[in-house]
mmCIF file of C-alpha atoms in Angstrom:
data_model
loop_
_atom_site.group_PDB
_atom_site.id
_atom_site.type_symbol
_atom_site.label_atom_id
_atom_site.label_comp_id
_atom_site.label_asym_id
_atom_site.label_seq_id
_atom_site.Cartn_x
_atom_site.Cartn_y
_atom_site.Cartn_z
ATOM 1 C CA MET A 726 242.093 29.370 200.098
ATOM 2 C CA GLU A 727 238.502 31.392 198.331
ATOM 3 C CA LYS A 728 238.777 34.128 195.648
ATOM 4 C CA SER A 729 236.363 36.207 193.922
ATOM 5 C CA CYS A 730 236.826 37.596 190.671
ATOM 6 C CA ASP A 731 235.372 39.098 187.070
ATOM 7 C CA ILE A 732 237.400 37.670 184.529
ATOM 8 C CA LEU A 733 239.095 33.971 185.706
ATOM 9 C CA ILE A 734 241.413 33.346 183.007
ATOM 10 C CA ILE A 735 242.993 29.373 182.763
ATOM 11 C CA GLY A 736 246.464 28.934 181.097
ATOM 12 C CA ALA A 737 249.191 31.208 181.636
ATOM 13 C CA GLY A 738 249.858 31.093 177.699
ATOM 14 C CA ALA A 739 249.932 33.532 175.166
ATOM 15 C CA SER A 740 246.405 33.893 174.483
ATOM 16 C CA GLY A 741 245.802 34.352 178.315
ATOM 17 C CA LEU A 742 247.985 36.401 178.644
ATOM 18 C CA ALA A 743 246.764 38.407 175.882
ATOM 19 C CA CYS A 744 243.621 38.088 177.041
ATOM 20 C CA ALA A 745 244.267 39.442 180.666
ATOM 21 C CA VAL A 746 245.965 42.587 178.464
ATOM 22 C CA SER A 747 242.978 43.331 176.475
ATOM 23 C CA ALA A 748 240.524 42.727 178.864
ATOM 24 C CA ALA A 749 241.728 45.361 181.407
ATOM 25 C CA GLU A 750 242.192 47.972 178.256
ATOM 26 C CA ASN A 751 238.971 47.339 177.730
ATOM 27 C CA GLY A 752 238.335 48.235 181.135
ATOM 28 C CA ALA A 753 237.902 45.189 182.869
ATOM 29 C CA LYS A 754 238.737 45.238 186.752
ATOM 30 C CA ARG A 755 239.943 42.323 189.561
ATOM 31 C CA ILE A 756 241.550 39.802 186.271
ATOM 32 C CA CYS A 757 242.201 36.320 187.514
ATOM 33 C CA LEU A 758 244.978 33.940 185.916
ATOM 34 C CA LEU A 759 245.645 30.604 186.386
ATOM 35 C CA GLU A 760 248.921 28.417 185.589
ATOM 36 C CA ARG A 761 248.714 24.655 186.430
ATOM 37 C CA LEU A 762 252.758 25.622 186.139
ATOM 38 C CA SER A 763 255.550 27.364 188.374
ATOM 39 C CA ARG A 764 255.775 30.251 185.642
ATOM 40 C CA PRO A 765 254.171 30.951 183.098
ATOM 41 C CA GLY A 766 254.354 31.289 179.414
ATOM 42 C CA LYS A 767 255.946 28.213 179.317
ATOM 43 C CA LYS A 768 255.397 26.841 175.906
ATOM 44 C CA LEU A 769 255.614 30.412 174.524
ATOM 45 C CA LEU A 770 259.027 30.384 175.281
ATOM 46 C CA VAL A 771 260.397 27.712 172.723
ATOM 47 C CA THR A 772 258.698 29.158 169.608
ATOM 48 C CA GLY A 773 260.607 29.721 166.793
ATOM 49 C CA ASN A 774 263.192 27.919 168.235
ATOM 50 C CA GLY A 775 263.553 30.091 171.072
ATOM 51 C CA ARG A 776 263.036 33.214 168.501
ATOM 52 C CA CYS A 777 259.177 33.343 168.387
ATOM 53 C CA ASN A 778 257.872 33.527 165.042
ATOM 54 C CA LEU A 779 254.680 36.133 166.336
ATOM 55 C CA SER A 780 253.333 36.552 163.177
ATOM 56 C CA HIS A 781 253.231 36.540 158.629
ATOM 57 C CA GLU A 782 252.428 39.826 157.317
ATOM 58 C CA ASN A 783 249.809 37.730 154.839
ATOM 59 C CA ILE A 784 247.287 36.313 157.236
ATOM 60 C CA THR A 785 244.276 35.060 155.954
ATOM 61 C CA SER A 786 242.132 32.663 156.449
ATOM 62 C CA HIS A 787 243.077 29.573 153.892
ATOM 63 C CA SER A 788 245.808 29.137 156.235
ATOM 64 C CA TYR A 789 244.289 28.035 158.602
ATOM 65 C CA HIS A 790 242.493 24.253 159.502
ATOM 66 C CA GLY A 791 239.682 22.834 161.215
ATOM 67 C CA SER A 792 235.571 23.729 162.155
ATOM 68 C CA TYR A 793 236.515 27.062 163.592
ATOM 69 C CA ASP A 794 236.449 29.938 160.740
ATOM 70 C CA PRO A 795 238.641 32.501 161.367
ATOM 71 C CA THR A 796 237.860 35.185 159.203
ATOM 72 C CA ALA A 797 235.716 37.318 161.249
ATOM 73 C CA LEU A 798 238.109 37.295 163.449
ATOM 74 C CA LEU A 799 241.569 38.105 161.306
ATOM 75 C CA ASN A 800 239.663 40.823 159.263
ATOM 76 C CA GLU A 801 238.683 42.011 162.908
ATOM 77 C CA ILE A 802 243.260 41.490 164.095
ATOM 78 C CA PRO A 803 244.349 41.242 161.127
ATOM 79 C CA ASP A 804 247.553 43.128 162.655
ATOM 80 C CA LEU A 805 249.183 41.773 165.603
ATOM 81 C CA ARG A 806 252.014 45.186 165.268
ATOM 82 C CA PRO A 807 250.049 48.016 167.166
ATOM 83 C CA PHE A 808 248.989 45.865 169.836
ATOM 84 C CA LEU A 809 252.252 44.604 171.108
ATOM 85 C CA ARG A 810 253.780 47.900 169.814
ATOM 86 C CA GLN A 811 251.238 48.996 172.969
ATOM 87 C CA LEU A 812 253.511 46.594 175.005
ATOM 88 C CA GLY A 813 257.048 47.922 173.935
ATOM 89 C CA LEU A 814 257.557 45.437 172.236
ATOM 90 C CA PHE A 815 259.124 46.465 168.504
ATOM 91 C CA THR A 816 258.470 43.545 165.701
ATOM 92 C CA VAL A 817 261.249 43.011 162.620
ATOM 93 C CA THR A 818 259.591 40.699 159.273
ATOM 94 C CA ASP A 819 262.455 38.344 157.350
ATOM 95 C CA ASP A 820 262.537 37.976 153.947
ATOM 96 C CA ALA A 821 259.697 34.655 153.932
ATOM 97 C CA GLU A 822 257.505 37.215 155.280
ATOM 98 C CA ARG A 823 257.796 36.458 158.674
ATOM 99 C CA ILE A 824 257.105 38.084 161.829
ATOM 100 C CA TYR A 825 259.736 37.716 164.496
ATOM 101 C CA PRO A 826 260.481 40.686 168.442
ATOM 102 C CA LEU A 827 263.247 42.936 167.189
ATOM 103 C CA SER A 828 265.125 40.879 169.573
ATOM 104 C CA ASN A 829 265.010 37.285 168.363
ATOM 105 C CA THR A 830 263.841 35.688 171.356
ATOM 106 C CA SER A 831 261.429 34.360 172.626
ATOM 107 C CA ALA A 832 261.632 35.690 175.953
ATOM 108 C CA ALA A 833 260.790 39.588 175.310
ATOM 109 C CA VAL A 834 258.093 39.057 174.109
ATOM 110 C CA LEU A 835 256.515 36.496 177.387
ATOM 111 C CA ASP A 836 258.169 40.210 179.707
ATOM 112 C CA ALA A 837 255.969 42.555 177.690
ATOM 113 C CA LEU A 838 253.089 40.785 178.425
ATOM 114 C CA ARG A 839 253.857 39.189 181.330
ATOM 115 C CA PHE A 840 255.053 43.404 182.203
ATOM 116 C CA ALA A 841 251.678 44.266 181.324
ATOM 117 C CA ALA A 842 249.767 41.957 182.749
ATOM 118 C CA GLU A 843 250.861 43.083 186.015
ATOM 119 C CA LYS A 844 251.019 46.478 185.087
ATOM 120 C CA ALA A 845 246.646 46.094 184.854
ATOM 121 C CA GLY A 846 246.942 44.493 188.081
ATOM 122 C CA ALA A 847 245.905 40.927 187.046
ATOM 123 C CA GLU A 848 246.742 38.712 189.467
ATOM 124 C CA LEU A 849 248.797 35.665 188.440
ATOM 125 C CA ILE A 850 248.406 32.181 190.970
ATOM 126 C CA THR A 851 250.839 29.612 189.305
ATOM 127 C CA ASP A 852 250.614 25.964 190.033
ATOM 128 C CA ALA A 853 247.521 26.188 190.106
ATOM 129 C CA SER A 854 245.623 22.780 187.885
ATOM 130 C CA CYS A 855 241.817 23.439 187.611
ATOM 131 C CA GLU A 856 240.107 20.707 188.782
ATOM 132 C CA LYS A 857 236.416 21.062 188.564
ATOM 133 C CA ILE A 858 233.808 24.383 186.762
ATOM 134 C CA ILE A 859 230.781 24.669 188.112
ATOM 135 C CA PRO A 860 228.154 27.035 186.630
ATOM 136 C CA ASP A 861 226.047 28.894 189.245
ATOM 137 C CA LYS A 862 223.943 32.044 189.382
ATOM 138 C CA ASN A 863 227.167 34.619 189.879
ATOM 139 C CA GLY A 864 228.848 33.027 187.657
ATOM 140 C CA PHE A 865 231.337 30.143 188.120
ATOM 141 C CA THR A 866 233.159 28.589 190.708
ATOM 142 C CA VAL A 867 236.170 27.098 190.012
ATOM 143 C CA LYS A 868 237.862 24.290 191.962
ATOM 144 C CA SER A 869 241.469 24.165 192.115
ATOM 145 C CA PRO A 870 244.058 22.198 194.936
ATOM 146 C CA ASN A 871 242.982 24.398 197.501
ATOM 147 C CA LEU A 872 242.862 26.747 195.736
ATOM 148 C CA ILE A 873 237.875 28.224 194.894
ATOM 149 C CA VAL A 874 237.330 30.937 193.118
ATOM 150 C CA ALA A 875 233.810 32.894 192.556
ATOM 151 C CA ALA A 876 234.277 34.444 189.230
ATOM 152 C CA LYS A 877 231.785 35.993 186.747
ATOM 153 C CA THR A 878 233.315 34.809 183.165
ATOM 154 C CA VAL A 879 235.151 32.666 182.468
ATOM 155 C CA VAL A 880 238.039 31.633 179.464
ATOM 156 C CA LEU A 881 239.486 29.037 178.879
ATOM 157 C CA ALA A 882 242.769 29.339 177.247
ATOM 158 C CA GLY A 883 245.012 26.127 178.644
ATOM 159 C CA GLY A 884 245.325 24.885 174.966
ATOM 160 C CA GLY A 885 245.625 21.349 174.005
ATOM 161 C CA TYR A 886 247.980 18.175 174.413
ATOM 162 C CA ALA A 887 251.170 19.545 172.256
ATOM 163 C CA SER A 888 254.159 19.575 173.930
ATOM 164 C CA PRO A 889 253.009 18.594 176.747
ATOM 165 C CA VAL A 890 256.681 19.060 179.102
ATOM 166 C CA HIS A 891 255.303 22.925 177.732
ATOM 167 C CA GLY A 892 251.963 22.707 179.104
ATOM 168 C CA SER A 893 249.223 22.434 177.435
ATOM 169 C CA ASP A 894 248.410 18.708 178.742
ATOM 170 C CA GLY A 895 244.777 19.016 177.092
ATOM 171 C CA SER A 896 243.101 19.174 180.483
ATOM 172 C CA GLY A 897 241.557 22.156 179.045
ATOM 173 C CA LEU A 898 239.735 20.195 177.059
ATOM 174 C CA SER A 899 238.260 18.606 180.188
ATOM 175 C CA LEU A 900 236.813 20.722 181.602
ATOM 176 C CA ALA A 901 235.348 22.007 177.813
ATOM 177 C CA LYS A 902 233.403 18.530 177.680
ATOM 178 C CA SER A 903 232.521 18.989 181.013
ATOM 179 C CA LEU A 904 230.305 21.732 180.516
ATOM 180 C CA GLY A 905 229.012 20.065 177.364
ATOM 181 C CA HIS A 906 230.694 20.836 174.707
ATOM 182 C CA GLU A 907 231.958 18.767 171.765
ATOM 183 C CA ILE A 908 235.497 17.661 171.487
ATOM 184 C CA THR A 909 236.653 17.275 167.023
ATOM 185 C CA PRO A 910 239.419 14.231 166.970
ATOM 186 C CA LEU A 911 242.349 14.987 168.632
ATOM 187 C CA ARG A 912 245.951 14.575 166.149
ATOM 188 C CA PRO A 913 248.738 15.879 166.724
ATOM 189 C CA ALA A 914 249.828 18.593 164.058
ATOM 190 C CA LEU A 915 253.495 20.546 163.188
ATOM 191 C CA CYS A 916 255.082 17.702 163.329
ATOM 192 C CA PRO A 917 257.490 14.843 161.616
ATOM 193 C CA ILE A 918 255.154 11.961 159.509
ATOM 194 C CA PRO A 919 256.235 8.348 160.172
ATOM 195 C CA ALA A 920 257.136 6.645 157.144
ATOM 196 C CA GLU A 921 259.237 3.465 156.057
ATOM 197 C CA LYS A 922 262.138 3.480 154.419
ATOM 198 C CA THR A 923 263.917 6.389 155.532
ATOM 199 C CA LYS A 924 266.370 4.810 158.837
ATOM 200 C CA PRO A 925 269.699 4.763 155.884
ATOM 201 C CA LEU A 926 268.739 8.546 155.817
ATOM 202 C CA ASP A 927 268.583 9.524 158.935
ATOM 203 C CA GLY A 928 270.249 13.598 159.572
ATOM 204 C CA VAL A 929 270.256 13.791 155.997
ATOM 205 C CA ARG A 930 269.028 17.611 154.654
ATOM 206 C CA CYS A 931 267.496 17.893 150.868
ATOM 207 C CA LYS A 932 265.319 21.585 148.995
ATOM 208 C CA CYS A 933 262.375 19.526 147.848
ATOM 209 C CA THR A 934 259.179 19.117 146.736
ATOM 210 C CA ALA A 935 256.915 17.189 148.836
ATOM 211 C CA THR A 936 253.530 15.770 148.069
ATOM 212 C CA LEU A 937 250.652 14.240 150.472
ATOM 213 C CA THR A 938 248.705 11.708 148.081
ATOM 214 C CA GLN A 939 245.809 9.014 149.254
ATOM 215 C CA ASN A 940 243.338 7.043 147.155
ATOM 216 C CA GLY A 941 244.781 8.635 144.339
ATOM 217 C CA LYS A 942 243.850 12.539 146.161
ATOM 218 C CA THR A 943 246.651 15.125 146.132
ATOM 219 C CA LEU A 944 245.824 16.348 149.696
ATOM 220 C CA CYS A 945 249.329 19.235 149.733
ATOM 221 C CA THR A 946 252.409 19.680 148.295
ATOM 222 C CA GLU A 947 254.990 22.361 150.347
ATOM 223 C CA GLN A 948 258.578 22.912 148.779
ATOM 224 C CA GLY A 949 261.258 23.832 151.228
ATOM 225 C CA GLU A 950 263.686 21.336 153.188
ATOM 226 C CA VAL A 951 263.207 18.348 153.977
ATOM 227 C CA GLN A 952 265.133 16.349 156.847
ATOM 228 C CA PHE A 953 265.374 13.054 158.046
ATOM 229 C CA THR A 954 264.925 10.886 160.788
ATOM 230 C CA LYS A 955 264.889 7.183 161.180
ATOM 231 C CA THR A 956 261.796 6.727 161.338
ATOM 232 C CA ALA A 957 260.266 9.757 159.948
ATOM 233 C CA LEU A 958 260.026 12.409 157.154
ATOM 234 C CA SER A 959 260.452 16.053 158.935
ATOM 235 C CA GLY A 960 261.089 19.723 158.730
ATOM 236 C CA ILE A 961 258.743 22.406 157.677
ATOM 237 C CA CYS A 962 257.312 21.817 154.634
ATOM 238 C CA ILE A 963 256.526 17.718 155.970
ATOM 239 C CA PHE A 964 254.862 20.095 159.300
ATOM 240 C CA ASN A 965 252.305 21.441 156.504
ATOM 241 C CA LEU A 966 251.345 18.096 154.909
ATOM 242 C CA SER A 967 250.860 17.114 158.400
ATOM 243 C CA SER A 968 248.393 19.473 159.311
ATOM 244 C CA VAL A 969 246.009 18.044 156.384
ATOM 245 C CA TYR A 970 246.854 14.083 156.739
ATOM 246 C CA THR A 971 243.484 12.753 158.870
ATOM 247 C CA GLY A 972 244.180 9.218 159.067
ATOM 248 C CA GLY A 973 244.669 6.329 157.047
ATOM 249 C CA GLN A 974 248.027 5.159 155.262
ATOM 250 C CA ALA A 975 249.111 7.597 152.713
ATOM 251 C CA THR A 976 252.719 8.925 150.343
ATOM 252 C CA VAL A 977 254.786 11.314 150.269
ATOM 253 C CA GLU A 978 256.560 11.724 147.135
ATOM 254 C CA LEU A 979 259.794 14.394 146.921
ATOM 255 C CA ASP A 980 261.017 16.140 143.988
ATOM 256 C CA LEU A 981 264.504 16.520 145.265
ATOM 257 C CA LEU A 982 265.081 18.391 141.807
ATOM 258 C CA PRO A 983 262.456 20.352 141.434
ATOM 259 C CA ASN A 984 263.618 23.465 139.013
ATOM 260 C CA PHE A 985 264.483 20.301 136.723
ATOM 261 C CA THR A 986 262.451 18.541 134.126
ATOM 262 C CA ASN A 987 263.207 14.473 134.126
ATOM 263 C CA GLU A 988 264.728 15.260 130.816
ATOM 264 C CA GLN A 989 266.786 17.620 132.407
ATOM 265 C CA THR A 990 267.951 16.075 135.833
ATOM 266 C CA ALA A 991 268.971 13.187 133.050
ATOM 267 C CA GLN A 992 271.247 15.224 131.106
ATOM 268 C CA MET A 993 272.371 16.658 134.435
ATOM 269 C CA LEU A 994 273.884 13.256 135.916
ATOM 270 C CA THR A 995 274.869 11.374 132.898
ATOM 271 C CA SER A 996 277.212 15.089 132.416
ATOM 272 C CA ALA A 997 277.989 14.324 136.477
ATOM 273 C CA ILE A 998 278.652 10.786 135.385
ATOM 274 C CA ASN A 999 280.998 11.199 132.319
ATOM 275 C CA SER A 1000 283.193 14.242 133.876
ATOM 276 C CA ARG A 1001 283.519 11.026 137.029
ATOM 277 C CA LYS A 1002 283.990 8.009 134.779
ATOM 278 C CA ALA A 1003 286.964 6.232 136.938
ATOM 279 C CA LEU A 1004 284.539 6.604 140.660
ATOM 280 C CA SER A 1005 282.170 4.844 142.185
ATOM 281 C CA ALA A 1006 278.233 5.534 140.461
ATOM 282 C CA ALA A 1007 277.987 6.962 144.398
ATOM 283 C CA ASP A 1008 281.179 9.391 143.781
ATOM 284 C CA ALA A 1009 280.247 10.293 141.312
ATOM 285 C CA LEU A 1010 276.353 11.467 142.294
ATOM 286 C CA THR A 1011 278.536 13.446 144.837
ATOM 287 C CA GLY A 1012 278.039 17.231 142.606
ATOM 288 C CA ILE A 1013 274.224 16.685 142.419
ATOM 289 C CA PHE A 1014 273.256 14.701 145.879
ATOM 290 C CA ASN A 1015 273.933 14.388 149.683
ATOM 291 C CA TYR A 1016 276.213 10.905 149.361
ATOM 292 C CA LYS A 1017 274.698 8.934 151.960
ATOM 293 C CA LEU A 1018 271.528 10.493 149.144
ATOM 294 C CA ALA A 1019 273.172 9.751 146.509
ATOM 295 C CA LEU A 1020 274.146 6.005 147.765
ATOM 296 C CA TYR A 1021 270.061 5.673 148.375
ATOM 297 C CA LEU A 1022 269.115 6.819 145.463
ATOM 298 C CA LEU A 1023 270.974 3.790 143.475
ATOM 299 C CA LYS A 1024 269.549 0.968 145.629
ATOM 300 C CA ARG A 1025 265.806 2.532 145.539
ATOM 301 C CA ALA A 1026 266.135 2.733 141.658
ATOM 302 C CA LYS A 1027 267.273 -0.681 142.091
ATOM 303 C CA ILE A 1028 271.326 0.033 140.906
ATOM 304 C CA PRO A 1029 274.229 -1.943 142.172
ATOM 305 C CA ALA A 1030 276.103 0.420 144.415
ATOM 306 C CA ASN A 1031 279.822 -1.337 143.811
ATOM 307 C CA LEU A 1032 279.020 -0.597 140.085
ATOM 308 C CA SER A 1033 281.757 2.105 138.569
ATOM 309 C CA ALA A 1034 280.426 5.694 136.534
ATOM 310 C CA ASN A 1035 281.558 4.137 133.365
ATOM 311 C CA GLU A 1036 279.378 0.884 133.182
ATOM 312 C CA LEU A 1037 275.913 3.239 133.895
ATOM 313 C CA THR A 1038 273.336 2.574 131.151
ATOM 314 C CA ASN A 1039 271.943 5.042 129.985
ATOM 315 C CA GLN A 1040 268.737 3.511 130.743
ATOM 316 C CA GLN A 1041 269.706 3.801 134.461
ATOM 317 C CA ILE A 1042 270.139 7.082 134.037
ATOM 318 C CA THR A 1043 267.011 7.565 132.948
ATOM 319 C CA THR A 1044 265.806 5.230 135.930
ATOM 320 C CA LEU A 1045 267.795 7.516 138.569
ATOM 321 C CA ALA A 1046 266.072 10.625 137.187
ATOM 322 C CA LYS A 1047 262.610 9.097 137.787
ATOM 323 C CA THR A 1048 263.180 8.564 140.832
ATOM 324 C CA ALA A 1049 265.074 11.116 142.121
ATOM 325 C CA LYS A 1050 262.311 13.259 140.803
ATOM 326 C CA SER A 1051 259.936 11.180 142.351
ATOM 327 C CA LEU A 1052 261.189 9.452 145.507
ATOM 328 C CA GLN A 1053 257.984 7.918 147.157
ATOM 329 C CA PHE A 1054 257.462 7.021 150.745
ATOM 330 C CA THR A 1055 255.083 4.873 152.546
ATOM 331 C CA VAL A 1056 253.673 7.372 155.885
ATOM 332 C CA THR A 1057 250.824 6.746 158.758
ATOM 333 C CA PRO A 1058 249.171 9.770 160.793
ATOM 334 C CA PRO A 1059 251.670 11.121 163.081
ATOM 335 C CA THR A 1060 250.141 10.124 166.749
ATOM 336 C CA ASP A 1061 252.902 11.625 169.555
ATOM 337 C CA PHE A 1062 252.203 15.623 170.581
ATOM 338 C CA SER A 1063 255.561 15.872 172.631
ATOM 339 C CA SER A 1064 257.260 16.392 169.200
ATOM 340 C CA ALA A 1065 253.704 18.813 167.759
ATOM 341 C CA GLN A 1066 253.513 22.106 167.562
ATOM 342 C CA VAL A 1067 250.227 22.121 167.869
ATOM 343 C CA THR A 1068 246.681 19.823 168.165
ATOM 344 C CA ALA A 1069 244.319 19.640 165.306
ATOM 345 C CA GLY A 1070 241.426 19.334 166.584
ATOM 346 C CA GLY A 1071 239.289 21.309 169.528
ATOM 347 C CA VAL A 1072 235.936 22.562 171.166
ATOM 348 C CA LYS A 1073 234.132 22.782 166.897
ATOM 349 C CA GLY A 1074 233.613 25.989 166.133
ATOM 350 C CA SER A 1075 230.093 25.459 166.020
ATOM 351 C CA GLU A 1076 229.478 26.150 168.984
ATOM 352 C CA ILE A 1077 231.141 29.532 169.498
ATOM 353 C CA ASP A 1078 230.085 32.880 168.485
ATOM 354 C CA ASP A 1079 232.054 35.450 167.167
ATOM 355 C CA ALA A 1080 232.199 36.753 170.470
ATOM 356 C CA LEU A 1081 234.565 34.063 171.292
ATOM 357 C CA MET A 1082 232.034 33.419 173.622
ATOM 358 C CA SER A 1083 230.005 29.884 174.356
ATOM 359 C CA ARG A 1084 226.301 29.260 172.338
ATOM 360 C CA LYS A 1085 225.350 27.013 174.853
ATOM 361 C CA MET A 1086 226.576 28.782 178.499
ATOM 362 C CA ASN A 1087 227.284 32.591 178.540
ATOM 363 C CA GLY A 1088 229.735 33.841 180.187
ATOM 364 C CA LEU A 1089 232.278 31.324 179.063
ATOM 365 C CA PHE A 1090 235.447 32.024 176.770
ATOM 366 C CA PHE A 1091 237.886 30.372 174.959
ATOM 367 C CA ALA A 1092 241.117 31.269 173.372
ATOM 368 C CA GLY A 1093 243.857 29.958 171.792
ATOM 369 C CA GLU A 1094 244.448 26.053 171.012
ATOM 370 C CA ILE A 1095 241.343 25.039 173.097
ATOM 371 C CA LEU A 1096 239.354 25.510 169.303
ATOM 372 C CA ASP A 1097 239.478 23.032 166.415
ATOM 373 C CA ILE A 1098 241.465 24.967 164.757
ATOM 374 C CA HIS A 1099 245.268 24.984 163.323
ATOM 375 C CA GLY A 1100 247.085 26.902 161.080
ATOM 376 C CA ASP A 1101 250.404 26.502 158.880
ATOM 377 C CA CYS A 1102 253.917 26.722 159.881
ATOM 378 C CA GLY A 1103 255.257 30.482 159.098
ATOM 379 C CA GLY A 1104 253.525 32.280 162.315
ATOM 380 C CA TYR A 1105 249.556 31.677 161.923
ATOM 381 C CA ASN A 1106 248.952 29.598 165.208
ATOM 382 C CA LEU A 1107 250.403 32.411 167.409
ATOM 383 C CA HIS A 1108 248.891 34.896 165.466
ATOM 384 C CA PHE A 1109 245.685 32.855 166.165
ATOM 385 C CA ALA A 1110 246.796 32.936 169.654
ATOM 386 C CA PHE A 1111 247.236 36.419 170.746
ATOM 387 C CA ALA A 1112 244.441 37.489 168.421
ATOM 388 C CA SER A 1113 241.591 34.928 170.135
ATOM 389 C CA GLY A 1114 243.063 35.880 173.541
ATOM 390 C CA ILE A 1115 243.046 39.986 172.856
ATOM 391 C CA LYS A 1116 239.470 39.237 171.428
ATOM 392 C CA ALA A 1117 238.532 36.932 174.565
ATOM 393 C CA GLY A 1118 239.578 39.793 176.892
ATOM 394 C CA ARG A 1119 237.767 41.797 174.458
ATOM 395 C CA SER A 1120 235.100 40.508 174.691
ATOM 396 C CA CYS A 1121 234.959 39.460 178.559
ATOM 397 C CA ALA A 1122 235.089 43.459 179.191
ATOM 398 C CA GLU A 1123 231.986 43.548 176.936
ATOM 399 C CA TYR A 1124 230.340 40.619 178.513
ATOM 400 C CA LEU A 1125 230.274 42.402 182.172
ATOM 401 C CA LYS A 1126 229.155 46.609 181.302
ATOM 402 C CA ARG A 1127 226.281 44.656 178.677
ATOM 403 C CA ASN A 1128 225.524 42.405 182.413
ATOM 404 C CA ARG A 1129 226.151 45.700 185.074
ATOM 405 C CA ASN A 1130 224.560 48.155 182.879
ATOM 406 C CA ASP A 1131 220.811 45.083 182.613
ATOM 407 C CA LYS A 1132 221.041 45.071 186.383
ATOM 408 C CA THR A 1133 220.556 48.815 186.587
ATOM 409 C CA GLN A 1134 217.731 49.323 184.247
#
């Protein structure tokens, strides 16, 4: 089958659908989306545990990492809510300044985008994997199994490698590379960090401060809930540490009682132990720590778990306090894209202009996670996906208008 269009968007996720809607709003016609899965927006449906953390009240470039500088884009589109309201989608902001759909479901977000794209006349073709993009005098010829599309402009919005079961298989990056673009090193981000000695704490959660250090240098400090698994540290604060962890062995240090000094921690431990002298040392600590965590701290402090509370010495209590305030884990870089929310790395930022068009190839645009940029947890990545899609759609429409005007002059 053969067809032609003015704008061909490869990838019908958040950025691709936003691009189609935006292009139509700016006067573009004959818009087509290619989606390799059987339905659009599959990854969008699982974001925010199905609630879809759309954005954040405090969107700045400081929350992003990578070689692409988002400053100009974020200045142009600092707030998604006007765009979303045009689609009939309303939002609510939680106590942490994270923005969610008022319906509290990601399906509502996907529906709003899908309905708007359909209304704009954009054609969606599913089960269509793009195999090759060939530049030609009229724009591009895009080949897919059983389909050839002639397009005046192309937008690569196929994502990275994160969560491949939901559509991000890295094929868009391969296409970008085949067209002469440099791909910066890729790694999983916003994901658990593999760590030693976590198995005894599997299933335990605790609020603490987490600090990533390497070669004596502090790379990042975050505060929040840490979740322990058999082989890794997890939780939102750990996810943010993973965003800046680029390689090599490192250490994550947990302060389990960040609101207390070492001296205050020792005093609190002493008080707990004095009130429970007849109990075991581990049982005496359950007024402060989860029981599994109490056992673990005793072991890491080299204090026999079978000691009774009244047998603990002042020196042991001091050591236990230091351990709780500086519980260290040797970690290695994440390698599993299936558990990652985003991909770190992508199309090199210097190869993309402010219109999100390739500096190497006119008429080729980029949007979303395919670019070398990723944000912290809290709605930053979806904000960039939507904002870059909106911008790419505007830019495609303007590019087509310029070309038509040039031809008529």
